[in-house]
JSON list of C-alpha atoms in Angstrom, two decimals:
[
{"chain": "K", "resi": 268, "resn": "MET", "atom": "CA", "xyz": [14.96, 55.76, 33.32]},
{"chain": "K", "resi": 269, "resn": "THR", "atom": "CA", "xyz": [13.25, 58.64, 35.10]},
{"chain": "K", "resi": 270, "resn": "LEU", "atom": "CA", "xyz": [12.32, 61.89, 33.32]},
{"chain": "K", "resi": 271, "resn": "TYR", "atom": "CA", "xyz": [11.40, 64.92, 35.29]},
{"chain": "K", "resi": 272, "resn": "THR", "atom": "CA", "xyz": [9.59, 67.09, 32.82]},
{"chain": "K", "resi": 273, "resn": "ILE", "atom": "CA", "xyz": [6.31, 68.98, 32.20]},
{"chain": "K", "resi": 274, "resn": "VAL", "atom": "CA", "xyz": [6.13, 67.62, 28.66]},
{"chain": "K", "resi": 275, "resn": "PRO", "atom": "CA", "xyz": [3.34, 65.06, 28.31]},
{"chain": "K", "resi": 276, "resn": "GLU", "atom": "CA", "xyz": [4.35, 61.43, 27.92]},
{"chain": "K", "resi": 277, "resn": "GLU", "atom": "CA", "xyz": [2.53, 61.09, 24.61]},
{"chain": "K", "resi": 278, "resn": "ILE", "atom": "CA", "xyz": [4.90, 63.66, 23.06]},
{"chain": "K", "resi": 279, "resn": "ILE", "atom": "CA", "xyz": [8.09, 61.99, 24.46]},
{"chain": "K", "resi": 280, "resn": "PHE", "atom": "CA", "xyz": [7.01, 58.48, 23.59]},
{"chain": "K", "resi": 281, "resn": "PRO", "atom": "CA", "xyz": [4.46, 58.85, 20.77]},
{"chain": "K", "resi": 282, "resn": "HIS", "atom": "CA", "xyz": [4.75, 55.26, 19.40]},
{"chain": "K", "resi": 283, "resn": "HIS", "atom": "CA", "xyz": [4.24, 53.69, 22.78]},
{"chain": "K", "resi": 284, "resn": "HIS", "atom": "CA", "xyz": [0.76, 55.23, 23.14]},
{"chain": "K", "resi": 285, "resn": "GLU", "atom": "CA", "xyz": [-0.30, 54.28, 19.65]},
{"chain": "K", "resi": 286, "resn": "LYS", "atom": "CA", "xyz": [0.55, 50.59, 20.29]},
{"chain": "K", "resi": 287, "resn": "THR", "atom": "CA", "xyz": [-1.04, 50.36, 23.67]},
{"chain": "K", "resi": 288, "resn": "ALA", "atom": "CA", "xyz": [-4.17, 52.16, 22.61]},
{"chain": "K", "resi": 289, "resn": "ASN", "atom": "CA", "xyz": [-5.48, 49.00, 20.99]},
{"chain": "K", "resi": 290, "resn": "LEU", "atom": "CA", "xyz": [-4.56, 46.65, 23.85]},
{"chain": "K", "resi": 291, "resn": "ILE", "atom": "CA", "xyz": [-7.07, 45.17, 26.30]},
{"chain": "K", "resi": 292, "resn": "GLU", "atom": "CA", "xyz": [-6.13, 43.78, 29.73]},
{"chain": "K", "resi": 293, "resn": "MET", "atom": "CA", "xyz": [-7.93, 40.59, 30.68]},
{"chain": "K", "resi": 294, "resn": "ILE", "atom": "CA", "xyz": [-7.63, 37.37, 32.71]},
{"chain": "K", "resi": 295, "resn": "TYR", "atom": "CA", "xyz": [-7.42, 34.37, 30.38]},
{"chain": "K", "resi": 296, "resn": "ASN", "atom": "CA", "xyz": [-7.32, 30.91, 31.98]},
{"chain": "K", "resi": 297, "resn": "GLY", "atom": "CA", "xyz": [-6.35, 32.53, 35.24]},
{"chain": "K", "resi": 298, "resn": "VAL", "atom": "CA", "xyz": [-3.40, 34.56, 33.76]},
{"chain": "K", "resi": 299, "resn": "HIS", "atom": "CA", "xyz": [-3.36, 38.32, 33.44]},
{"chain": "K", "resi": 300, "resn": "VAL", "atom": "CA", "xyz": [-2.61, 39.11, 29.81]},
{"chain": "K", "resi": 301, "resn": "MET", "atom": "CA", "xyz": [-2.76, 42.02, 27.41]},
{"chain": "K", "resi": 302, "resn": "VAL", "atom": "CA", "xyz": [-4.45, 41.22, 24.13]},
{"chain": "K", "resi": 303, "resn": "GLU", "atom": "CA", "xyz": [-5.26, 42.87, 20.89]},
{"chain": "K", "resi": 304, "resn": "HIS", "atom": "CA", "xyz": [-8.55, 42.19, 19.13]},
{"chain": "K", "resi": 305, "resn": "ASP", "atom": "CA", "xyz": [-7.97, 40.53, 15.76]},
{"chain": "K", "resi": 306, "resn": "GLY", "atom": "CA", "xyz": [-11.55, 40.94, 14.66]},
{"chain": "K", "resi": 307, "resn": "GLY", "atom": "CA", "xyz": [-14.40, 38.56, 14.93]},
{"chain": "K", "resi": 308, "resn": "ARG", "atom": "CA", "xyz": [-14.10, 36.18, 17.91]},
{"chain": "K", "resi": 309, "resn": "THR", "atom": "CA", "xyz": [-10.31, 36.01, 18.21]},
{"chain": "K", "resi": 310, "resn": "PHE", "atom": "CA", "xyz": [-7.69, 37.96, 20.19]},
{"chain": "K", "resi": 311, "resn": "ARG", "atom": "CA", "xyz": [-3.91, 37.86, 19.86]},
{"chain": "K", "resi": 312, "resn": "ILE", "atom": "CA", "xyz": [-1.86, 37.81, 23.04]},
{"chain": "K", "resi": 313, "resn": "ASP", "atom": "CA", "xyz": [0.52, 40.72, 23.10]},
{"chain": "K", "resi": 314, "resn": "ARG", "atom": "CA", "xyz": [2.15, 40.24, 26.47]},
{"chain": "K", "resi": 315, "resn": "ILE", "atom": "CA", "xyz": [1.78, 38.27, 29.73]},
{"chain": "K", "resi": 316, "resn": "VAL", "atom": "CA", "xyz": [1.46, 40.42, 32.83]},
{"chain": "K", "resi": 317, "resn": "SER", "atom": "CA", "xyz": [2.14, 38.03, 35.65]},
{"chain": "K", "resi": 318, "resn": "THR", "atom": "CA", "xyz": [4.56, 37.49, 38.60]},
{"chain": "K", "resi": 319, "resn": "ASN", "atom": "CA", "xyz": [4.19, 33.72, 38.34]},
{"chain": "K", "resi": 320, "resn": "PRO", "atom": "CA", "xyz": [7.09, 32.27, 36.38]},
{"chain": "K", "resi": 321, "resn": "GLU", "atom": "CA", "xyz": [4.99, 29.18, 35.43]},
{"chain": "K", "resi": 322, "resn": "ASP", "atom": "CA", "xyz": [2.65, 31.43, 33.38]},
{"chain": "K", "resi": 323, "resn": "TYR", "atom": "CA", "xyz": [5.49, 32.26, 31.04]},
{"chain": "K", "resi": 324, "resn": "MET", "atom": "CA", "xyz": [6.17, 28.58, 30.44]},
{"chain": "K", "resi": 325, "resn": "ASN", "atom": "CA", "xyz": [2.64, 27.80, 29.41]},
{"chain": "K", "resi": 326, "resn": "VAL", "atom": "CA", "xyz": [2.74, 27.10, 25.60]},
{"chain": "K", "resi": 327, "resn": "HIS", "atom": "CA", "xyz": [-0.94, 27.96, 25.15]},
{"chain": "K", "resi": 328, "resn": "ILE", "atom": "CA", "xyz": [-0.50, 31.48, 26.54]},
{"chain": "K", "resi": 329, "resn": "GLN", "atom": "CA", "xyz": [2.50, 32.95, 24.68]},
{"chain": "K", "resi": 330, "resn": "PRO", "atom": "CA", "xyz": [2.83, 36.38, 22.96]},
{"chain": "K", "resi": 331, "resn": "GLY", "atom": "CA", "xyz": [1.50, 35.97, 19.42]},
{"chain": "K", "resi": 332, "resn": "ALA", "atom": "CA", "xyz": [-0.86, 33.14, 20.32]},
{"chain": "K", "resi": 333, "resn": "VAL", "atom": "CA", "xyz": [-4.43, 33.53, 18.95]},
{"chain": "K", "resi": 334, "resn": "ILE", "atom": "CA", "xyz": [-7.11, 32.85, 21.51]},
{"chain": "K", "resi": 335, "resn": "ASN", "atom": "CA", "xyz": [-10.84, 32.67, 21.40]},
{"chain": "K", "resi": 336, "resn": "VAL", "atom": "CA", "xyz": [-12.17, 34.09, 24.72]},
{"chain": "K", "resi": 337, "resn": "PHE", "atom": "CA", "xyz": [-15.77, 33.34, 23.76]},
{"chain": "K", "resi": 338, "resn": "ASP", "atom": "CA", "xyz": [-15.22, 29.61, 24.04]},
{"chain": "K", "resi": 339, "resn": "GLN", "atom": "CA", "xyz": [-14.01, 30.16, 27.63]},
{"chain": "K", "resi": 340, "resn": "LEU", "atom": "CA", "xyz": [-17.29, 31.95, 28.46]},
{"chain": "K", "resi": 341, "resn": "LYS", "atom": "CA", "xyz": [-19.35, 28.95, 27.40]},
{"chain": "K", "resi": 342, "resn": "SER", "atom": "CA", "xyz": [-17.71, 26.67, 29.82]}
]
């Protein structure tokens, strides 16, 4: 859908911006994902942003999965 308007996107889609305001883009295990910080040392995967179909089949990187990115930094 294409909207040609001078009205800001935040007014047309207010809930979209509230949800994405808390998301962080990152590369986790070589896969581009968007995560939400759960507090402490964990993140929850919100969505996979990849063009590789195999990334969507990885059971460890699925939306809703809780990951600890700090363990990855130690390696």
